[in-house]
PDB file of C-alpha atoms in Angstrom:
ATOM      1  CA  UNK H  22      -4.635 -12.046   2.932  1.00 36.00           C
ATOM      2  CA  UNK H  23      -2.349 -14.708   0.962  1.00 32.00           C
ATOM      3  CA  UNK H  24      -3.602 -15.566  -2.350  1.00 33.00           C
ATOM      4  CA  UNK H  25      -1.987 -19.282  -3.300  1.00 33.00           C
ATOM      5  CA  UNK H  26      -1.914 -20.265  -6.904  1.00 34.00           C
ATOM      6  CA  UNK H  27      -1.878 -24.291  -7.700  1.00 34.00           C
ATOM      7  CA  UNK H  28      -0.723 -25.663 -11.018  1.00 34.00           C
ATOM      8  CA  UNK H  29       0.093 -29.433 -10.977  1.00 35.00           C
ATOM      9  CA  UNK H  30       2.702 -31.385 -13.079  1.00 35.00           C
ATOM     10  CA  UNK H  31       2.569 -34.644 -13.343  1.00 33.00           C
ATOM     11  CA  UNK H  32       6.567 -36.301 -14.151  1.00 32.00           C
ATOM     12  CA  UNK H  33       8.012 -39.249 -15.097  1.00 31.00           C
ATOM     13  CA  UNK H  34       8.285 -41.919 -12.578  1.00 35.00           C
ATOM     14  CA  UNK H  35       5.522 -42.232  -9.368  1.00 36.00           C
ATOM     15  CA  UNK H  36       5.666 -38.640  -8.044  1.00 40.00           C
ATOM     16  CA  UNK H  37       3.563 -35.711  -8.968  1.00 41.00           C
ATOM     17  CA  UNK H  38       4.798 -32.248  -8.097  1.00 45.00           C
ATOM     18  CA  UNK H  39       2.849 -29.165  -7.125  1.00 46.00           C
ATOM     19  CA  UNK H  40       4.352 -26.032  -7.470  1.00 49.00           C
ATOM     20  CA  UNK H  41       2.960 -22.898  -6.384  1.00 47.00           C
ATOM     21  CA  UNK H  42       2.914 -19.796  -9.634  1.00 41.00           C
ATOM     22  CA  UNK H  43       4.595 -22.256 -11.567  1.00 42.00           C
ATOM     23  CA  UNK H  44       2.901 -20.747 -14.224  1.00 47.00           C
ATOM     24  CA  UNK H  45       4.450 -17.323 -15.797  1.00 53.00           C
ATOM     25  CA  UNK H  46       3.787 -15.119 -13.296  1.00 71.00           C
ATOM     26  CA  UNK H  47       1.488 -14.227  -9.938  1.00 82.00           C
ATOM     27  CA  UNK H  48       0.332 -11.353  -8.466  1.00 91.00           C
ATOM     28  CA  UNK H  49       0.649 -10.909  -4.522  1.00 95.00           C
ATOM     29  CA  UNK H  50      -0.776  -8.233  -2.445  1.00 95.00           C
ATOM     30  CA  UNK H  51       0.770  -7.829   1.414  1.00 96.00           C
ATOM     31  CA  UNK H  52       0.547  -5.195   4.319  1.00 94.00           C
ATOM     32  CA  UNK H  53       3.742  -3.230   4.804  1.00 91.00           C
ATOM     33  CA  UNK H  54       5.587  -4.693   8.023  1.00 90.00           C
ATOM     34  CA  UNK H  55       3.926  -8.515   6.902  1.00 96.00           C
ATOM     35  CA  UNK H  56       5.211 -11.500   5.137  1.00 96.00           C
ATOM     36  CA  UNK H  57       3.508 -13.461   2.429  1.00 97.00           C
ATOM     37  CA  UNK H  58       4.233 -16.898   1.297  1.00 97.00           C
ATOM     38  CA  UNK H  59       5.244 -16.281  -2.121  1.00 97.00           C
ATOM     39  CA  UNK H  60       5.848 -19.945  -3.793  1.00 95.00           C
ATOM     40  CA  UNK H  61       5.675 -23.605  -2.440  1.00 94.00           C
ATOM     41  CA  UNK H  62       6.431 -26.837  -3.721  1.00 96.00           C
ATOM     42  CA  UNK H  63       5.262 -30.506  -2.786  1.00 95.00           C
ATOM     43  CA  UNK H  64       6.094 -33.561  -4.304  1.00 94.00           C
ATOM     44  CA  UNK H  65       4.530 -36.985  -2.982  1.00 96.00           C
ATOM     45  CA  UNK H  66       4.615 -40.339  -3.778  1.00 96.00           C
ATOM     46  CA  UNK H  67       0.770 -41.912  -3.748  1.00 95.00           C
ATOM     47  CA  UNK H  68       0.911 -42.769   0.403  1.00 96.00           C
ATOM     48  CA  UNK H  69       1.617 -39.019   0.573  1.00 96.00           C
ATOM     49  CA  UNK H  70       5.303 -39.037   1.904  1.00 96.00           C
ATOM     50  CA  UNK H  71       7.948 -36.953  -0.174  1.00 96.00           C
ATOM     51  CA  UNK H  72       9.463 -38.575  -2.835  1.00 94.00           C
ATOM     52  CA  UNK H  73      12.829 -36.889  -2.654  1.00 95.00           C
ATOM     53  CA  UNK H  74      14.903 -33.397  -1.605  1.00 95.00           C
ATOM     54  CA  UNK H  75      13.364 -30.164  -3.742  1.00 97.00           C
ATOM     55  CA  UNK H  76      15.504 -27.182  -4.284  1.00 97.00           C
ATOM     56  CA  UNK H  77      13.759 -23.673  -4.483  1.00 97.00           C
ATOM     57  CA  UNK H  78      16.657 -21.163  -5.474  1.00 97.00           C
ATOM     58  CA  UNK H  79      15.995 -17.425  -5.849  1.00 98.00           C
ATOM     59  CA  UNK H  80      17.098 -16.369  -9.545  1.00 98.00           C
ATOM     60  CA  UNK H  81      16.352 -12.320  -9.457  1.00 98.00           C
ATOM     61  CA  UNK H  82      15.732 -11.124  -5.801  1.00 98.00           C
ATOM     62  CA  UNK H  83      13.588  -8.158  -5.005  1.00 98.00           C
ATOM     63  CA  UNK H  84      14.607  -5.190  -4.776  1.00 98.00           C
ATOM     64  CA  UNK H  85      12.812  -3.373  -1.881  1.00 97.00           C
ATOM     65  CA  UNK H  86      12.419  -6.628   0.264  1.00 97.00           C
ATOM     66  CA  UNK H  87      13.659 -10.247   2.006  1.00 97.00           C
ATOM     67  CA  UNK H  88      12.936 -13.349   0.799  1.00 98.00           C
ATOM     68  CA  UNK H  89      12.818 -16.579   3.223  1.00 97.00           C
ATOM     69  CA  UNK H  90      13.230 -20.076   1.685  1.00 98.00           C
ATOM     70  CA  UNK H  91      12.615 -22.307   4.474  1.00 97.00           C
ATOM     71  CA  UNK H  92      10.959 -26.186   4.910  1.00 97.00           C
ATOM     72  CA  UNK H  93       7.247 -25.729   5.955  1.00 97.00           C
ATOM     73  CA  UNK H  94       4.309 -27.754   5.548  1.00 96.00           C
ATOM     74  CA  UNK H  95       1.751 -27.098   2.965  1.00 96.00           C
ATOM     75  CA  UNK H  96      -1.846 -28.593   1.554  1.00 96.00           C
ATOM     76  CA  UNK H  97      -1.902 -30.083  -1.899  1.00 95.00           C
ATOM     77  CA  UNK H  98      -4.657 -29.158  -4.052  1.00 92.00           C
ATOM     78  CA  UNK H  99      -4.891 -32.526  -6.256  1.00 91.00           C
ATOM     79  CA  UNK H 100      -7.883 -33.129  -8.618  1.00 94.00           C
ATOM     80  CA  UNK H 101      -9.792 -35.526  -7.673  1.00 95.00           C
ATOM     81  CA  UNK H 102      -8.617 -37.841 -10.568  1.00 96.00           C
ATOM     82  CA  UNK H 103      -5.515 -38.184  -8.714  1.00 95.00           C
ATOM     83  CA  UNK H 104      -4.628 -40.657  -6.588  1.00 95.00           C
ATOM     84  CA  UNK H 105      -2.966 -38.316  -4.476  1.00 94.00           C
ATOM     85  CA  UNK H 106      -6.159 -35.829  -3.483  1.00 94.00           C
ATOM     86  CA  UNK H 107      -6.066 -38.224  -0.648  1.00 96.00           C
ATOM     87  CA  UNK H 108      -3.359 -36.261   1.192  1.00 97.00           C
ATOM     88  CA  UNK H 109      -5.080 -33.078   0.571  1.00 97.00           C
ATOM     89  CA  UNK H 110      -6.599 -33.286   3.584  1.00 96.00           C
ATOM     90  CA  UNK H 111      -3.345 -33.256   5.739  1.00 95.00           C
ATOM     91  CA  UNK H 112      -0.538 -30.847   5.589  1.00 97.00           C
ATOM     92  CA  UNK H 113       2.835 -32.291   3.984  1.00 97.00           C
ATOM     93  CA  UNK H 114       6.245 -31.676   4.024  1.00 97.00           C
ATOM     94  CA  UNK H 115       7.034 -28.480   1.797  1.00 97.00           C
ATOM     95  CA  UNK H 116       9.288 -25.395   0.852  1.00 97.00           C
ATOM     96  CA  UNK H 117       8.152 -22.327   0.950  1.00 97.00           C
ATOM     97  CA  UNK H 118       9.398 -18.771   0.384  1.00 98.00           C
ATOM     98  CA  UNK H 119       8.270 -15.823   2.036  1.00 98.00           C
ATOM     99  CA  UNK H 120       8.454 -12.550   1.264  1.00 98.00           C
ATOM    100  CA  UNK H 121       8.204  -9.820   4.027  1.00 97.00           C
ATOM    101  CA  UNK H 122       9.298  -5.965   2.166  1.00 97.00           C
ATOM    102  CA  UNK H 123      11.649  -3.688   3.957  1.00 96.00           C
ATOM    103  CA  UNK H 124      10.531  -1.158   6.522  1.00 95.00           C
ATOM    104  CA  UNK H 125       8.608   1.782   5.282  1.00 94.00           C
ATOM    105  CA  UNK H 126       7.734   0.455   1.477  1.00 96.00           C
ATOM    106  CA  UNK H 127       5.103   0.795  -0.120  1.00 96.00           C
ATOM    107  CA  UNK H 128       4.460  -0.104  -4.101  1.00 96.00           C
ATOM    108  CA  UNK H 129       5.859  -2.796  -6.655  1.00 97.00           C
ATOM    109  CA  UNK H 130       8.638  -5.541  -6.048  1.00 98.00           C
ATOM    110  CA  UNK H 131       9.064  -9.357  -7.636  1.00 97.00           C
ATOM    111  CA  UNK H 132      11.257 -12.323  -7.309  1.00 97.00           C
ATOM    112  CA  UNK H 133      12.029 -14.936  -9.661  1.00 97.00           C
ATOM    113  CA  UNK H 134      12.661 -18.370  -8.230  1.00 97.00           C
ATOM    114  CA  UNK H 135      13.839 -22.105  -9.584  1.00 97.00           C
ATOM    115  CA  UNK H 136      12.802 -25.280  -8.521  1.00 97.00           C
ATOM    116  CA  UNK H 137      14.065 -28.415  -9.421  1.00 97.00           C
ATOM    117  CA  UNK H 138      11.923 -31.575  -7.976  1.00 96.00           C
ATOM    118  CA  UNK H 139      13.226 -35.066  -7.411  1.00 96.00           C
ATOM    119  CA  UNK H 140      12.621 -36.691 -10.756  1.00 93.00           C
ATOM    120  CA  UNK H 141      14.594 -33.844 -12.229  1.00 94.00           C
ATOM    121  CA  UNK H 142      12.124 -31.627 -13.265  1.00 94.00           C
ATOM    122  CA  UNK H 143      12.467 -28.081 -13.740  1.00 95.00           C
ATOM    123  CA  UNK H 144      10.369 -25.079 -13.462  1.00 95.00           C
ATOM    124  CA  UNK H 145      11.083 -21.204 -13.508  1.00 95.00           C
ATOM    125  CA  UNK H 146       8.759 -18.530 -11.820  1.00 94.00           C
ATOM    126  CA  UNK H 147       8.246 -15.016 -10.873  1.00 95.00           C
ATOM    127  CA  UNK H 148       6.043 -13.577  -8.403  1.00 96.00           C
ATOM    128  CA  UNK H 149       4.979  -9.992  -8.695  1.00 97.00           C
ATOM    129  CA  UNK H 150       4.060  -8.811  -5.347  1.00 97.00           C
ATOM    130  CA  UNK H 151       2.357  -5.558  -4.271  1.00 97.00           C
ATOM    131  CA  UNK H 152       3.301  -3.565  -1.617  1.00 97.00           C
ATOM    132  CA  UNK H 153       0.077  -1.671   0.331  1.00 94.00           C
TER     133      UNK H 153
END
């Protein structure tokens, strides 16, 4: 029922940083009453271990629903011309948000978020999530 979108982005130094709709924007579809992971973040050094603290921070919250920010553990999806697509075979430390919509709604809600990862980059997103 979750759809997960991947875009990778490599930074200066040794990490690389996935980042769940870290593009524009990204379509969600949950069940009234459920949650759905919303955006995630990873960023690993080569041995897969986290490189550092990231900080997800909700920028616009949604309007008909709760949003969750909490440490999880997620799989990376790196191409295989990375030297990390080793660890995508293991879960790794994460943060996720999750977005579960209030009792009784159905329809259209978003949230916009901000992550900053450990070598100081920084990326803005919003997930549009649907309501059924």
């Amino acid at each position: 029922m979750q759809k997960f979108a991947t875009t990778c982005f490599a930074t200066l130094g040794l990490s690389v940083i996935w980042s769940a709709a870290a593009s524009a924007q990204t379509t969600y579809n949950v069940v009234a009453g459920h949650e759905v992971r919303v955006h995630w973040a990873i960023s690993l050094n080569p041995d897969c271990t986290p490189d550092g603290q990231i900080v997800v921070r909700i920028t616009q919250p949604p309007q008909h629903g709760l949003v969750t920010i909490r440490n999880g553990r997620a799989f990376p999806n790196y191409p295989s011309s990375n030297i990390r697509n080793v660890c995508n075979t293991r879960r790794v430390p994460a943060v996720e948000a999750y977005y579960r919509p209030e009792l009784g709604y159905t329809g259209f809600d978003s949230v916009s978020f901000e992550t900053i990862f450990p070598a100081g980059s920084y990326r803005q997103n919003t997930a549009n999530i649907q309501v059924r």
